[in-house]
PDB file of C-alpha atoms in Angstrom:
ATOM      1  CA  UNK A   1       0.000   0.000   0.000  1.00  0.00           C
ATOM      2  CA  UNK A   2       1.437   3.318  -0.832  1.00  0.00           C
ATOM      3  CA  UNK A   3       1.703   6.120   1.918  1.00  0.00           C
ATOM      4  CA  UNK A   4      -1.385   8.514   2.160  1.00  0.00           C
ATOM      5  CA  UNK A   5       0.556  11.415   2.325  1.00  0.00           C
ATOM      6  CA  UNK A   6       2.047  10.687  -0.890  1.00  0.00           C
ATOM      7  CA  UNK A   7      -1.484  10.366  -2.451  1.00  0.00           C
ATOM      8  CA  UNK A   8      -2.934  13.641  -0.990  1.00  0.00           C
ATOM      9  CA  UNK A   9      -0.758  16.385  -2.324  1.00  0.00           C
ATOM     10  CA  UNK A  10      -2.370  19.629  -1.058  1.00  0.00           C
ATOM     11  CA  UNK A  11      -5.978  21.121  -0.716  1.00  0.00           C
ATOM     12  CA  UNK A  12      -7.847  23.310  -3.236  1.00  0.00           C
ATOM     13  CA  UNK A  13      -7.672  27.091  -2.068  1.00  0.00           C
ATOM     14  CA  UNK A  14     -10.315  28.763  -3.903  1.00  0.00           C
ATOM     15  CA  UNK A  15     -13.381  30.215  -3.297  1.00  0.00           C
ATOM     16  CA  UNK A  16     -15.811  27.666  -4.833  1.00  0.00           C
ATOM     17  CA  UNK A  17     -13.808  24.834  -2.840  1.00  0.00           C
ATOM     18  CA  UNK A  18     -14.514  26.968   0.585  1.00  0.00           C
ATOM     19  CA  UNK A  19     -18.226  27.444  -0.339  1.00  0.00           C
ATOM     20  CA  UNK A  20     -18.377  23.288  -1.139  1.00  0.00           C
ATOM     21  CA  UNK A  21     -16.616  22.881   2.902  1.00  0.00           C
ATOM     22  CA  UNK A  22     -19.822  23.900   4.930  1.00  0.00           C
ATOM     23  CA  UNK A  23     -21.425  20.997   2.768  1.00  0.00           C
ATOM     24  CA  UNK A  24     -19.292  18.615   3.867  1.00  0.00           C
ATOM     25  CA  UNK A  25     -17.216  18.403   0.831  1.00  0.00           C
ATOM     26  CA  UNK A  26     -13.622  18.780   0.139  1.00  0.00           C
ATOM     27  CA  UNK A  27     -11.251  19.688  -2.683  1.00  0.00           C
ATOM     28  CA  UNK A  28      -7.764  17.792  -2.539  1.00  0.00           C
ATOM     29  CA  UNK A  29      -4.582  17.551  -5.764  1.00  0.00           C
ATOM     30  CA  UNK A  30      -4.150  14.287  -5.369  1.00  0.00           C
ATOM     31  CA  UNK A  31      -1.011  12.339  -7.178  1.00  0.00           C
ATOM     32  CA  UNK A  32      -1.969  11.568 -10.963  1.00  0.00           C
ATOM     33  CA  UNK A  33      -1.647   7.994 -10.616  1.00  0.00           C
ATOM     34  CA  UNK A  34      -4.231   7.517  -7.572  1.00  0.00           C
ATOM     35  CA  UNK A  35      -7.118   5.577  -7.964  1.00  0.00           C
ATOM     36  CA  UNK A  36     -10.429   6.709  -6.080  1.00  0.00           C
ATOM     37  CA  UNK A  37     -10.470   3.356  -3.646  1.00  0.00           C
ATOM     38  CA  UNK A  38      -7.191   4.788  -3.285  1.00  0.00           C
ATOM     39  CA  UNK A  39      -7.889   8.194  -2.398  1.00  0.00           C
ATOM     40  CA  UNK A  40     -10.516   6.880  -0.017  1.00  0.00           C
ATOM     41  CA  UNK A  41      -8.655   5.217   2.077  1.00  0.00           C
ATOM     42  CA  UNK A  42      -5.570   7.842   2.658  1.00  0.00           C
ATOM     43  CA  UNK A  43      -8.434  10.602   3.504  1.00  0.00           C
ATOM     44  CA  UNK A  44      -9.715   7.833   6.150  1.00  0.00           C
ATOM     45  CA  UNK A  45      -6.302   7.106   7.228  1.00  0.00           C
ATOM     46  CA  UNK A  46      -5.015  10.766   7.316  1.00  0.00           C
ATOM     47  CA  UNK A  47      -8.192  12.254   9.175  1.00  0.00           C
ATOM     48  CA  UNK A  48      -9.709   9.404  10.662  1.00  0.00           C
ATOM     49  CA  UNK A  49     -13.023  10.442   9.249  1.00  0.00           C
ATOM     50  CA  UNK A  50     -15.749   8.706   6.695  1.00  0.00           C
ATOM     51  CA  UNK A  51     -15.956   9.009   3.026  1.00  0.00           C
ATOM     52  CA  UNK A  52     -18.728   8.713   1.455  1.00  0.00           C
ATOM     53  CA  UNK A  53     -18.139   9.380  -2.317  1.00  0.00           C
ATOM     54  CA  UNK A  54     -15.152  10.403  -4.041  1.00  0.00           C
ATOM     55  CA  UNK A  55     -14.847  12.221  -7.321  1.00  0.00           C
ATOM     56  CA  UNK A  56     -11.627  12.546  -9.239  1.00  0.00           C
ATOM     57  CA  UNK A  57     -10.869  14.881 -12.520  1.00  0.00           C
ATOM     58  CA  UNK A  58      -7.917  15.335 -14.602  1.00  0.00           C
ATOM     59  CA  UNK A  59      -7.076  18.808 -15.415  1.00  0.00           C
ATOM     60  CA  UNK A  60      -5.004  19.699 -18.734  1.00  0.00           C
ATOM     61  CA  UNK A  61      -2.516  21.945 -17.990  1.00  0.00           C
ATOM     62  CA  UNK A  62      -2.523  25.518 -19.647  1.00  0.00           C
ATOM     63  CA  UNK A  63      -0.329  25.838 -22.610  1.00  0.00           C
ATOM     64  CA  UNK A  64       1.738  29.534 -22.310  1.00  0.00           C
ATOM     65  CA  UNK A  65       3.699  31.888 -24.555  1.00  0.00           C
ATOM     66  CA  UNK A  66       7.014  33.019 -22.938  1.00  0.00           C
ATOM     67  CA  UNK A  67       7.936  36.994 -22.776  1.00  0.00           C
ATOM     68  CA  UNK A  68      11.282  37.138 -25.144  1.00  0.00           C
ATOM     69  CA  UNK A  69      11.412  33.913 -27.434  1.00  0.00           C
ATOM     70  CA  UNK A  70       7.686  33.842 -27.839  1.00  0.00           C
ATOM     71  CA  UNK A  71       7.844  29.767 -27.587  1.00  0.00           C
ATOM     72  CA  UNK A  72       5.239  27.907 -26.151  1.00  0.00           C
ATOM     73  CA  UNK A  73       5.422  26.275 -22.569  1.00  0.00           C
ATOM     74  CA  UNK A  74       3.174  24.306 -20.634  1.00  0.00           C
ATOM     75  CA  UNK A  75       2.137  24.185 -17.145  1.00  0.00           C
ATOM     76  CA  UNK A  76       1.597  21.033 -15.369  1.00  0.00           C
ATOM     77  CA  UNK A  77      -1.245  18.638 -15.749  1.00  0.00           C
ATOM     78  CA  UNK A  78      -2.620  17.941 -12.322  1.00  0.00           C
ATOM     79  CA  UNK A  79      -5.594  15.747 -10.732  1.00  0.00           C
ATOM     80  CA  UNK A  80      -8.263  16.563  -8.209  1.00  0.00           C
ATOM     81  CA  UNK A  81     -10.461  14.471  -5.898  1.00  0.00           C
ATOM     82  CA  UNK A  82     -13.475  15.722  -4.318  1.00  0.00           C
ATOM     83  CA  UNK A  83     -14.352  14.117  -1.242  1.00  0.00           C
ATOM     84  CA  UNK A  84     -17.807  14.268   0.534  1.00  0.00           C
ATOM     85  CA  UNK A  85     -17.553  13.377   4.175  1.00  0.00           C
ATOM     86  CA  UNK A  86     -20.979  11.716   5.913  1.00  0.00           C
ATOM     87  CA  UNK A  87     -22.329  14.254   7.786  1.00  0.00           C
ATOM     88  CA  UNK A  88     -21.433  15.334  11.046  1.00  0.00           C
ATOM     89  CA  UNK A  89     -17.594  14.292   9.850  1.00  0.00           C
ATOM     90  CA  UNK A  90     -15.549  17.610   9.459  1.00  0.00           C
ATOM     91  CA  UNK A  91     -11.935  17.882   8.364  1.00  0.00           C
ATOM     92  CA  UNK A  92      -9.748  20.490  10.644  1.00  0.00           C
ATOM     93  CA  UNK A  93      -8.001  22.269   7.784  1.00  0.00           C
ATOM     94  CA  UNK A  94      -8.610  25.876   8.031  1.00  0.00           C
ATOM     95  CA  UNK A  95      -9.454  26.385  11.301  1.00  0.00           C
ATOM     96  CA  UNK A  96      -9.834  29.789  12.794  1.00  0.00           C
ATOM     97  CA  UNK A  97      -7.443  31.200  15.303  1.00  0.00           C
TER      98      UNK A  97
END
């Protein structure tokens, strides 16, 4: 079994993923190769909470001129999972101070 911190890169900061948190449901990049039984069971392990669905998307990434040679670059493809949690479950990410 692979290490779920190795799975679960980082969470999604934006404001869509914030307004999806008071529903129970969390954005996470997530390594390219994980599977979503995979997923599953690092958030479980990591948080000690209960999943109830996870779904995963593959996102392309952007393709960019650069400044002086005008040559075209690409950013990174990455992978997201969105977790929903059963309710009552909460992960402690961005906790107030």
């Amino acid at each position: 079994m692979k290490d779920p911190r190795d799975i679960i890169i980082a969470p999604v900061v934006s404001e869509k993923s914030y307004g999806l948190v008071e529903r129970g449901v969390y954005t996470f990049h997530v390594h390219p190769d994980a599977s979503k039984p995979e997923i599953h069971d690092a958030i479980e392990a990591i948080w000690g909470v209960k999943v109830l669905k996870v779904n995963t998307l593959n996102r392309r990434g952007k393709r960019q001129l650069t400044r002086g040679t005008n040559r075209i670059g690409q950013r990174p493809a990455t992978k997201r999972a969105i977790v929903t949690l059963e309710a009552g479950s909460e992960i402690p990410l961005f906790e107030n101070n």
